Short mmCIF file of C-alpha atoms in Angstrom, two decimals:
data_model
loop_
_atom_site.label_atom_id
_atom_site.label_comp_id
_atom_site.label_asym_id
_atom_site.label_seq_id
_atom_site.Cartn_x
_atom_site.Cartn_y
_atom_site.Cartn_z
CA MET A 963 -28.79 31.14 -3.30
CA ILE A 964 -31.37 29.50 -5.51
CA ARG A 965 -34.86 29.40 -4.10
CA LEU A 966 -37.26 26.77 -5.38
CA PRO A 967 -40.63 27.75 -3.93
CA LEU A 968 -42.51 25.31 -6.16
CA LEU A 969 -40.62 22.27 -4.97
CA SER A 970 -42.85 21.38 -2.00
CA THR A 971 -46.04 21.89 -4.01
CA VAL A 972 -44.77 19.78 -6.84
CA ILE A 973 -43.74 16.90 -4.58
CA LYS A 974 -47.12 17.03 -2.85
CA ASN A 975 -48.88 17.03 -6.22
CA LEU A 976 -47.01 13.89 -7.21
CA PHE A 977 -48.99 11.94 -4.61
CA LYS A 978 -52.37 13.46 -5.42
CA LYS A 979 -54.80 12.31 -8.06
CA PRO A 980 -54.74 14.18 -11.38
CA ALA A 981 -57.34 16.95 -11.38
CA THR A 982 -58.50 16.29 -14.90
CA ASN A 983 -61.56 14.92 -16.69
CA PRO A 984 -60.50 12.18 -19.14
CA PHE A 985 -63.30 13.13 -21.52
CA PRO A 986 -63.78 10.39 -24.10
CA LYS A 987 -63.72 7.82 -21.29
CA THR A 988 -66.07 9.79 -19.06
CA GLU A 989 -68.95 12.22 -19.42
CA PRO A 990 -67.84 15.77 -20.28
CA VAL A 991 -67.92 18.45 -17.59
CA PRO A 992 -71.66 19.07 -16.99
CA VAL A 993 -73.05 22.21 -18.57
CA PRO A 994 -74.56 24.90 -16.32
CA GLU A 995 -78.16 26.03 -16.41
CA ASN A 996 -79.01 28.39 -19.28
CA PHE A 997 -76.07 27.04 -21.24
CA ARG A 998 -76.04 28.38 -24.76
CA GLY A 999 -75.66 25.39 -27.07
CA LYS A 1000 -76.90 24.75 -30.60
CA ILE A 1001 -80.12 26.51 -31.64
CA VAL A 1002 -83.25 24.38 -31.96
CA TYR A 1003 -85.82 25.66 -34.42
CA ASN A 1004 -89.45 24.69 -34.42
CA VAL A 1005 -90.82 25.41 -37.90
CA ASP A 1006 -94.44 24.93 -36.97
CA LYS A 1007 -94.36 27.65 -34.33
CA CYS A 1008 -92.69 30.14 -36.66
CA VAL A 1009 -94.93 32.97 -37.90
CA GLY A 1010 -92.31 34.60 -40.12
CA CYS A 1011 -92.05 37.92 -38.29
CA ARG A 1012 -88.41 38.39 -39.39
CA MET A 1013 -87.31 39.62 -35.95
CA CYS A 1014 -84.52 37.03 -35.81
CA VAL A 1015 -83.25 38.12 -39.24
CA THR A 1016 -83.03 41.70 -37.97
CA VAL A 1017 -81.34 40.89 -34.70
CA CYS A 1018 -78.85 38.18 -35.72
CA PRO A 1019 -75.27 39.57 -35.82
CA ALA A 1020 -73.88 36.56 -37.71
CA GLY A 1021 -76.35 36.18 -40.58
CA VAL A 1022 -77.63 32.75 -39.67
CA PHE A 1023 -81.17 33.37 -40.87
CA VAL A 1024 -82.57 33.63 -44.39
CA TYR A 1025 -86.17 34.70 -44.73
CA LEU A 1026 -88.27 32.62 -47.11
CA PRO A 1027 -91.12 34.94 -48.20
CA GLU A 1028 -93.10 32.27 -50.09
CA ILE A 1029 -93.73 30.22 -46.95
CA ARG A 1030 -93.16 32.96 -44.37
CA LYS A 1031 -90.58 30.96 -42.43
CA VAL A 1032 -86.81 31.29 -41.94
CA ALA A 1033 -84.03 28.92 -43.00
CA LEU A 1034 -81.05 28.57 -40.62
CA TRP A 1035 -77.42 27.63 -41.12
CA THR A 1036 -76.05 27.36 -37.58
CA GLY A 1037 -72.52 26.91 -38.90
CA ARG A 1038 -72.22 30.69 -38.58
CA CYS A 1039 -73.99 30.98 -35.23
CA VAL A 1040 -72.11 32.85 -32.48
CA PHE A 1041 -74.43 31.62 -29.69
CA CYS A 1042 -75.46 35.11 -28.56
CA LYS A 1043 -79.07 34.01 -27.88
CA GLN A 1044 -80.53 37.29 -29.24
CA CYS A 1045 -82.83 35.45 -31.66
CA VAL A 1046 -84.17 33.33 -28.82
CA ASP A 1047 -84.84 36.40 -26.68
CA VAL A 1048 -86.55 38.26 -29.50
CA CYS A 1049 -88.66 35.42 -30.94
CA PRO A 1050 -92.33 36.15 -30.04
CA THR A 1051 -93.56 32.58 -30.48
CA ASN A 1052 -90.64 30.72 -28.85
CA ALA A 1053 -89.93 28.90 -32.10
CA LEU A 1054 -86.22 29.27 -31.34
CA GLN A 1055 -84.57 27.70 -28.27
CA MET A 1056 -81.02 27.11 -27.07
CA SER A 1057 -80.16 23.45 -26.39
CA ASP A 1058 -77.42 21.88 -24.24
CA GLU A 1059 -75.69 20.41 -27.25
CA PHE A 1060 -72.07 21.56 -27.67
CA LEU A 1061 -70.23 18.65 -29.33
CA LEU A 1062 -70.74 20.04 -32.82
CA ALA A 1063 -67.58 18.94 -34.63
CA SER A 1064 -68.17 17.84 -38.21
CA TYR A 1065 -66.30 16.90 -41.36
CA ASP A 1066 -68.68 18.95 -43.51
CA LYS A 1067 -69.69 22.52 -42.86
CA TYR A 1068 -72.98 21.91 -44.72
CA ASP A 1069 -73.76 18.89 -42.56
CA SER A 1070 -77.50 18.38 -42.13
CA LYS A 1071 -77.19 18.98 -38.38
CA PHE A 1072 -76.30 22.62 -39.04
CA ILE A 1073 -79.16 23.35 -41.42
CA TYR A 1074 -82.84 23.85 -40.63
CA VAL A 1075 -85.35 24.10 -43.51
CA THR A 1076 -83.56 22.87 -46.60
CA PRO A 1077 -84.98 23.89 -50.02
CA GLU A 1078 -86.75 20.50 -50.28
CA GLU A 1079 -88.36 20.96 -46.88
CA ALA A 1080 -89.36 24.45 -47.96
CA GLU A 1081 -91.10 22.98 -51.02
CA GLU A 1082 -92.97 20.53 -48.83
CA ILE A 1083 -94.07 23.26 -46.47
CA LYS A 1084 -95.18 25.31 -49.43
CA LYS A 1085 -97.30 22.44 -50.77
CA LYS A 1086 -98.81 21.85 -47.36
CA GLN A 1087 -99.64 25.52 -46.97
CA GLU A 1088 -101.22 25.57 -50.41
CA GLU A 1089 -103.32 22.52 -49.61
CA LEU A 1090 -104.36 24.13 -46.37
CA LYS A 1091 -105.31 27.29 -48.27
CA LYS A 1092 -107.35 25.30 -50.79
CA ALA A 1093 -109.11 23.44 -48.03
CA LYS A 1094 -109.88 26.72 -46.33
CA ALA A 1095 -111.09 28.29 -49.57
CA GLN A 1096 -113.33 25.30 -50.22
CA ALA A 1097 -114.68 25.46 -46.70
CA LYS A 1098 -115.32 29.14 -47.16
CA ALA A 1099 -117.04 28.56 -50.52
CA LYS A 1100 -119.29 25.97 -48.91
CA LYS A 1101 -120.14 28.36 -46.12
CA ASP A 1102 -120.94 31.14 -48.58
CA GLN A 1103 -123.25 28.94 -50.59
CA MET B 1371 -12.24 -12.27 -32.07
CA ASN B 1372 -12.06 -9.88 -29.16
CA LEU B 1373 -12.95 -7.04 -31.50
CA VAL B 1374 -15.98 -8.93 -32.81
CA TYR B 1375 -17.27 -9.39 -29.25
CA ALA B 1376 -16.70 -5.71 -28.55
CA LEU B 1377 -18.67 -4.77 -31.66
CA LEU B 1378 -21.49 -7.11 -30.67
CA GLY B 1379 -21.44 -5.53 -27.22
CA LEU B 1380 -21.61 -2.07 -28.78
CA LEU B 1381 -24.59 -3.11 -30.88
CA GLY B 1382 -26.31 -4.56 -27.82
CA LEU B 1383 -25.61 -1.42 -25.81
CA TYR B 1384 -26.91 0.73 -28.65
CA ILE B 1385 -30.22 -1.11 -28.69
CA TYR B 1386 -30.44 -1.19 -24.89
CA VAL B 1387 -29.59 2.50 -24.43
CA SER B 1388 -31.90 3.74 -27.17
CA VAL B 1389 -34.80 1.79 -25.68
CA MET B 1390 -33.99 2.82 -22.12
CA SER B 1391 -33.41 6.49 -22.92
CA LEU B 1392 -36.70 6.75 -24.78
CA LEU B 1393 -38.37 4.88 -21.92
CA PHE B 1394 -36.98 7.38 -19.44
CA ALA B 1395 -38.22 10.22 -21.65
CA GLY B 1396 -41.70 8.67 -21.32
CA ILE B 1397 -41.41 8.26 -17.55
CA ASP B 1398 -40.14 11.83 -17.30
CA ARG B 1399 -43.12 13.22 -19.18
CA LYS B 1400 -45.50 11.16 -17.07
CA LEU B 1401 -43.93 12.34 -13.81
CA VAL B 1402 -43.89 15.99 -14.88
CA ALA B 1403 -47.56 15.65 -15.76
CA ARG B 1404 -48.36 14.12 -12.36
CA MET B 1405 -46.46 16.93 -10.62
CA GLN B 1406 -48.75 19.38 -12.42
CA ARG B 1407 -51.82 17.27 -11.58
CA ARG B 1408 -52.27 16.11 -15.15
CA ILE B 1409 -52.53 12.51 -16.33
CA GLY B 1410 -49.85 12.79 -18.97
CA PRO B 1411 -49.12 10.72 -22.06
CA PRO B 1412 -48.60 6.95 -21.95
CA ILE B 1413 -45.08 5.91 -20.94
CA LEU B 1414 -44.39 4.54 -24.42
CA GLN B 1415 -45.26 7.89 -26.04
CA PRO B 1416 -41.64 8.72 -27.11
CA PHE B 1417 -41.59 5.47 -29.13
CA TYR B 1418 -44.79 6.44 -30.94
CA ASP B 1419 -43.39 9.92 -31.51
CA PHE B 1420 -40.21 8.45 -32.92
CA LEU B 1421 -42.08 6.15 -35.31
CA LYS B 1422 -44.34 8.97 -36.38
CA LEU B 1423 -41.41 11.27 -37.12
CA VAL B 1424 -39.67 8.55 -39.11
CA SER B 1425 -42.74 8.05 -41.27
CA LYS B 1426 -43.31 11.77 -41.86
CA GLU B 1427 -42.29 13.65 -44.97
CA THR B 1428 -38.83 15.21 -44.54
CA ILE B 1429 -38.59 18.76 -45.75
CA ILE B 1430 -35.23 20.25 -46.73
CA PRO B 1431 -35.15 24.06 -46.88
CA ASN B 1432 -33.99 25.63 -50.16
CA THR B 1433 -31.33 27.53 -48.27
CA ALA B 1434 -29.81 24.43 -46.67
CA ASN B 1435 -26.47 23.03 -47.79
CA PHE B 1436 -25.36 19.39 -47.65
CA MET B 1437 -24.29 19.54 -43.98
CA PHE B 1438 -27.94 19.96 -43.08
CA LYS B 1439 -28.56 16.36 -44.11
CA VAL B 1440 -25.25 14.94 -42.90
CA ALA B 1441 -25.10 16.51 -39.44
CA PRO B 1442 -27.94 14.52 -37.79
CA VAL B 1443 -26.43 11.27 -39.02
CA LEU B 1444 -23.00 12.29 -37.76
CA MET B 1445 -24.54 13.30 -34.45
CA LEU B 1446 -26.12 9.89 -34.00
CA ALA B 1447 -22.94 8.17 -35.16
CA THR B 1448 -20.91 10.13 -32.61
CA THR B 1449 -23.36 9.21 -29.90
CA ILE B 1450 -23.18 5.52 -30.82
CA ALA B 1451 -19.38 5.69 -30.86
CA LEU B 1452 -19.58 7.33 -27.46
CA LEU B 1453 -21.36 4.26 -26.11
CA ALA B 1454 -18.13 2.28 -26.47
CA TYR B 1455 -16.43 4.64 -23.99
CA THR B 1456 -19.30 5.06 -21.54
CA PRO B 1457 -19.29 3.22 -18.22
CA PHE B 1458 -22.57 1.30 -17.85
CA GLY B 1459 -21.98 -0.29 -14.47
CA PHE B 1460 -18.96 -2.14 -15.83
CA ALA B 1461 -15.78 -0.93 -17.50
CA PRO B 1462 -16.38 0.62 -20.95
CA LEU B 1463 -15.91 -1.70 -23.93
CA PHE B 1464 -12.88 0.13 -25.30
CA ALA B 1465 -11.45 1.30 -21.97
CA THR B 1466 -7.83 2.36 -22.23
CA LYS B 1467 -5.48 4.71 -20.41
CA GLY B 1468 -6.75 8.25 -20.71
CA ASP B 1469 -10.00 7.42 -22.53
CA ILE B 1470 -11.74 10.16 -20.54
CA ILE B 1471 -10.41 12.59 -23.15
CA VAL B 1472 -12.09 10.63 -25.93
CA PHE B 1473 -15.27 10.55 -23.90
CA ILE B 1474 -15.34 14.32 -23.37
CA TYR B 1475 -14.36 14.91 -26.98
CA LEU B 1476 -17.14 12.73 -28.38
CA LEU B 1477 -19.72 14.12 -25.97
CA THR B 1478 -18.91 17.65 -27.10
CA LEU B 1479 -18.65 16.65 -30.75
CA ALA B 1480 -22.25 15.43 -30.83
CA ASP B 1481 -23.45 18.90 -29.82
CA PHE B 1482 -21.03 20.43 -32.26
CA PHE B 1483 -22.53 18.44 -35.15
CA LEU B 1484 -25.97 19.59 -34.15
CA VAL B 1485 -24.76 23.20 -34.23
CA ILE B 1486 -23.22 22.71 -37.68
CA GLY B 1487 -26.42 21.16 -39.01
CA VAL B 1488 -28.52 24.00 -37.68
CA MET B 1489 -26.14 26.64 -39.00
CA SER B 1490 -26.39 25.00 -42.43
CA SER B 1491 -30.17 25.35 -42.53
CA GLY B 1492 -30.06 29.06 -43.35
CA SER B 1493 -32.75 29.91 -40.81
CA PRO B 1494 -31.95 32.92 -38.61
CA TYR B 1495 -33.94 31.37 -35.75
CA GLY B 1496 -31.78 28.29 -36.02
CA ARG B 1497 -28.67 30.48 -35.94
CA ILE B 1498 -29.76 32.14 -32.71
CA GLY B 1499 -30.34 28.69 -31.22
CA ALA B 1500 -26.97 27.50 -32.48
CA SER B 1501 -25.08 30.48 -31.09
CA ARG B 1502 -26.74 29.93 -27.72
CA GLU B 1503 -25.89 26.27 -27.89
CA VAL B 1504 -22.22 27.10 -28.47
CA ALA B 1505 -22.16 29.64 -25.64
CA MET B 1506 -23.59 27.02 -23.29
CA LEU B 1507 -21.25 24.33 -24.60
CA VAL B 1508 -18.18 26.46 -23.94
CA SER B 1509 -19.38 27.47 -20.49
CA ARG B 1510 -20.50 24.13 -19.13
CA GLU B 1511 -17.70 21.75 -20.09
CA PRO B 1512 -14.75 23.18 -18.07
CA ALA B 1513 -16.55 22.62 -14.77
CA MET B 1514 -17.21 18.98 -15.63
CA MET B 1515 -13.70 18.41 -16.98
CA LEU B 1516 -12.05 19.82 -13.87
CA GLY B 1517 -14.28 17.69 -11.65
CA VAL B 1518 -13.70 14.49 -13.61
CA PHE B 1519 -9.95 15.02 -13.87
CA ALA B 1520 -9.66 15.79 -10.15
CA VAL B 1521 -11.59 12.64 -9.23
CA MET B 1522 -9.57 10.50 -11.63
CA TRP B 1523 -6.32 11.95 -10.41
CA GLY B 1524 -7.38 11.22 -6.83
CA ILE B 1525 -8.28 7.64 -7.76
CA SER B 1526 -5.04 7.12 -9.67
CA LYS B 1527 -3.17 7.64 -6.37
CA PHE B 1528 -4.49 4.21 -5.32
CA GLY B 1529 -2.48 2.75 -8.17
CA VAL B 1530 -5.21 1.68 -10.59
CA GLN B 1531 -4.57 -0.42 -13.67
CA LYS B 1532 -5.51 2.20 -16.23
CA PRO B 1533 -5.13 5.71 -14.83
CA PHE B 1534 -7.46 8.35 -16.30
CA SER B 1535 -9.69 5.71 -17.79
CA LEU B 1536 -13.39 5.50 -17.05
CA SER B 1537 -12.79 1.88 -16.05
CA SER B 1538 -10.69 3.09 -13.09
CA LEU B 1539 -13.85 4.54 -11.57
CA TYR B 1540 -15.00 1.03 -10.75
CA GLU B 1541 -11.75 0.06 -9.03
CA HIS B 1542 -11.75 2.81 -6.45
CA ASN B 1543 -14.03 5.75 -5.86
CA ILE B 1544 -13.89 9.24 -4.51
CA TRP B 1545 -15.59 8.35 -1.21
CA GLU B 1546 -12.63 6.16 -0.16
CA LEU B 1547 -10.30 9.15 -0.03
CA GLY B 1548 -11.12 10.29 3.50
CA PRO B 1549 -13.13 13.09 5.18
CA MET B 1550 -11.69 15.89 3.07
CA ALA B 1551 -12.79 14.04 -0.05
CA TRP B 1552 -16.30 13.68 1.36
CA VAL B 1553 -16.59 17.46 1.49
CA ALA B 1554 -15.16 17.69 -2.01
CA GLY B 1555 -17.55 14.94 -3.07
CA ALA B 1556 -20.54 16.88 -1.78
CA ILE B 1557 -19.40 19.92 -3.76
CA LEU B 1558 -18.83 17.77 -6.82
CA VAL B 1559 -22.34 16.33 -6.56
CA TYR B 1560 -23.61 19.88 -6.92
CA VAL B 1561 -21.21 20.58 -9.80
CA PHE B 1562 -22.08 17.40 -11.67
CA MET B 1563 -25.81 17.81 -11.18
CA SER B 1564 -25.61 21.36 -12.56
CA TRP B 1565 -23.50 20.17 -15.43
CA LEU B 1566 -25.95 17.36 -16.18
CA ALA B 1567 -28.88 19.78 -16.13
CA SER B 1568 -27.08 22.11 -18.54
CA GLU B 1569 -25.94 19.21 -20.73
CA ILE B 1570 -29.49 17.96 -21.20
CA GLU B 1571 -30.79 21.53 -21.29
CA ALA B 1572 -33.41 21.16 -18.60
CA GLY B 1573 -34.94 23.83 -16.36
CA PHE B 1574 -32.68 26.88 -16.15
CA PHE B 1575 -30.73 25.75 -19.18
CA ASN B 1576 -33.51 25.09 -21.67
CA ILE B 1577 -32.15 28.04 -23.61
CA PRO B 1578 -31.04 26.89 -27.10
CA GLU B 1579 -34.35 25.14 -27.78
CA ALA B 1580 -36.56 27.72 -26.06
CA GLU B 1581 -39.80 26.95 -27.97
CA GLN B 1582 -41.75 29.96 -26.79
CA GLU B 1583 -38.95 32.40 -27.45
CA ILE B 1584 -37.13 31.59 -30.69
CA ALA B 1585 -39.38 29.01 -32.33
CA GLU B 1586 -37.62 25.80 -31.21
CA GLY B 1587 -34.16 27.31 -31.80
CA THR B 1588 -31.82 24.54 -32.83
CA LEU B 1589 -34.54 22.23 -34.12
CA VAL B 1590 -36.51 24.85 -36.04
CA GLU B 1591 -35.77 23.61 -39.57
CA TYR B 1592 -35.55 19.89 -38.90
CA SER B 1593 -38.48 17.65 -39.70
CA GLY B 1594 -39.31 14.03 -40.39
CA ARG B 1595 -36.50 11.50 -40.29
CA TYR B 1596 -33.76 13.98 -39.36
CA LEU B 1597 -35.73 15.26 -36.41
CA ALA B 1598 -36.28 11.67 -35.29
CA ILE B 1599 -32.54 11.00 -35.50
CA ILE B 1600 -31.70 14.15 -33.53
CA LYS B 1601 -34.30 13.41 -30.88
CA LEU B 1602 -32.98 9.89 -30.46
CA ALA B 1603 -29.37 11.08 -30.30
CA GLU B 1604 -30.21 13.75 -27.73
CA SER B 1605 -32.09 11.28 -25.64
CA MET B 1606 -29.18 8.82 -25.76
CA LYS B 1607 -26.78 11.61 -24.91
CA GLU B 1608 -28.89 12.32 -21.85
CA PHE B 1609 -28.47 8.73 -20.71
CA ILE B 1610 -24.72 8.83 -21.40
CA ALA B 1611 -24.17 12.11 -19.55
CA ALA B 1612 -26.10 10.78 -16.57
CA SER B 1613 -24.04 7.58 -16.81
CA LEU B 1614 -20.88 9.64 -16.40
CA VAL B 1615 -22.29 11.36 -13.32
CA VAL B 1616 -23.30 8.02 -11.84
CA ALA B 1617 -19.92 6.44 -12.61
CA VAL B 1618 -17.93 9.32 -11.13
CA LEU B 1619 -19.97 9.92 -8.00
CA PHE B 1620 -21.96 6.77 -7.22
CA PRO B 1621 -20.07 3.86 -8.78
CA TRP B 1622 -21.10 1.16 -6.28
CA GLN B 1623 -21.81 -2.06 -8.16
CA LEU B 1624 -22.20 -5.71 -7.28
CA ASN B 1625 -19.17 -7.90 -7.78
CA MET B 1626 -20.72 -10.74 -9.76
CA PRO B 1627 -18.77 -12.92 -12.18
CA GLY B 1628 -19.95 -14.02 -15.60
CA ILE B 1629 -22.39 -12.66 -18.13
CA GLN B 1630 -25.23 -12.31 -15.62
CA GLY B 1631 -22.95 -10.06 -13.55
CA TYR B 1632 -22.78 -7.65 -16.47
CA ILE B 1633 -26.54 -7.71 -16.90
CA VAL B 1634 -27.27 -7.18 -13.19
CA ASN B 1635 -24.75 -4.34 -13.02
CA LEU B 1636 -26.25 -2.77 -16.14
CA LEU B 1637 -29.69 -2.87 -14.55
CA ILE B 1638 -28.42 -1.38 -11.28
CA HIS B 1639 -26.64 1.30 -13.27
CA THR B 1640 -29.82 2.05 -15.24
CA LEU B 1641 -31.75 2.45 -12.00
CA LYS B 1642 -29.14 4.90 -10.70
CA VAL B 1643 -29.21 6.81 -13.98
CA PHE B 1644 -32.99 7.09 -13.72
CA ILE B 1645 -32.73 8.42 -10.18
CA VAL B 1646 -30.06 10.97 -11.15
CA LEU B 1647 -32.09 12.06 -14.18
CA PHE B 1648 -35.23 12.26 -12.06
CA VAL B 1649 -33.54 14.88 -9.87
CA ALA B 1650 -31.57 16.72 -12.55
CA LYS B 1651 -34.21 16.68 -15.27
CA THR B 1652 -37.73 15.90 -14.12
CA ILE B 1653 -37.83 17.85 -10.87
CA PHE B 1654 -35.52 20.59 -12.09
CA ARG B 1655 -37.54 21.30 -15.20
CA THR B 1656 -40.82 21.25 -13.31
CA VAL B 1657 -39.85 23.70 -10.58
CA THR B 1658 -37.74 26.17 -12.55
CA GLY B 1659 -38.11 28.30 -15.64
CA ARG B 1660 -35.51 29.28 -18.15
CA LEU B 1661 -32.69 31.79 -17.58
CA LYS B 1662 -31.47 34.29 -20.12
CA ILE B 1663 -28.42 33.09 -22.03
CA SER B 1664 -26.27 35.76 -20.37
CA GLN B 1665 -27.46 34.67 -16.92
CA ALA B 1666 -26.85 31.02 -17.72
CA VAL B 1667 -23.29 31.65 -18.93
CA ASN B 1668 -22.68 33.77 -15.86
CA LEU B 1669 -24.08 31.09 -13.59
CA LEU B 1670 -22.02 28.34 -15.17
CA TRP B 1671 -18.77 30.27 -14.83
CA THR B 1672 -19.24 31.93 -11.44
CA ARG B 1673 -21.25 29.34 -9.52
CA VAL B 1674 -20.60 25.99 -11.14
CA PHE B 1675 -17.03 26.37 -12.37
CA ALA B 1676 -15.97 28.15 -9.17
CA ALA B 1677 -17.49 25.32 -7.14
CA SER B 1678 -15.66 22.87 -9.32
CA VAL B 1679 -12.35 24.64 -8.64
CA ILE B 1680 -13.01 24.64 -4.91
CA GLY B 1681 -14.06 20.99 -4.97
CA ALA B 1682 -10.98 20.01 -6.94
CA LEU B 1683 -8.69 21.93 -4.55
CA ILE B 1684 -10.24 20.36 -1.46
CA LEU B 1685 -9.96 16.95 -3.09
CA ALA B 1686 -6.31 17.62 -3.96
CA MET B 1687 -5.61 18.66 -0.37
CA GLY B 1688 -7.40 15.59 0.94
CA VAL B 1689 -5.36 13.32 -1.30
CA SER B 1690 -1.95 14.92 -0.66
CA LEU B 1691 -2.32 15.43 3.10
#
């Protein structure tokens, strides 16, 4: 004798609504609290302590000694959140963003602090230094 | 002149059946999806798939011989030729005395060409699929043949015009033969539904293609245009096999004269085919998994063929008593 235990379930299912989320037509399934999405990096808050470089298992961070900041390529990020936990100034945060598909792995949305930006920061820092030195010189006079 | 009309009819049936069989494939996928609480693809998806396959690059393995290219074409050709002998709610186009033999022969031949094509590919996965296909082919046909011959023999006792022709099924049917035949008919419904499921390789019998097990089995080396041809032929064969089941067991049609009578009967027949396929394919493949090839052969010989023998004997007793 053939038993078909699924038969009743299947016939019942036929008259129910599909239990799916038709994503491109609707919003995606909402993310939970503390969801680990793409990293957000705030350059201004960064003090260049290199803790994130030490702790990152995926090698996302490159330390830039001239400006004492880090450059990030989140294409390699594994979303472990260790850099966020270790960052003393909260320059690194996890966002809710998870739709990260791209045609180019060096897309600008994956990179924080490009070489050009680094140059700019360097110039700014130098100007700031000069201004400070001038201010100091005036004070000393 | 008569021959020209028959050829035009064959062409028309070919277009109609290929559209309808692909349409049913779409409905089937949709219904299976709904049974699993999914939305499923659009109903016209098999048409898009077909067009995509036709436009794809066709790859021929280095190890393949010429039968690899010829077999899909022969398979489709056999299936189209089969349309001329298939009852579609009215007598087949080329109905003659004893055309049931041609029907069974052509139905089996289509599978046989598929097996030859796969064997010619040189892929060991394809060979496993082909050997399974042959084992199933040998096991499933006797049950159907015995059932069909018993029914046709019973009907021929009424004194039909063309005994052992598929057109005789529309003159008288098995349910007119009395209470004994009703019991036999119930058994034959089971036999024919099992045969149909194994013919279209659904549910228990999805063994030769077994994607998860032997990498698509029979279809492993086919791509592009040839795959499209095979898919179309298989889908048409599904419709034809279901047409046989409908014609043998549920041949009630309207008696309308003229060309519109043919069209109305064709539509009624299509509806019945869809219902039969819904039970034998859609539901069956949703609620059951696959058997092993040894279990399937065993099942076809001990359960289905034995039931067919019993059904045929009861029918014979009902007719002679």
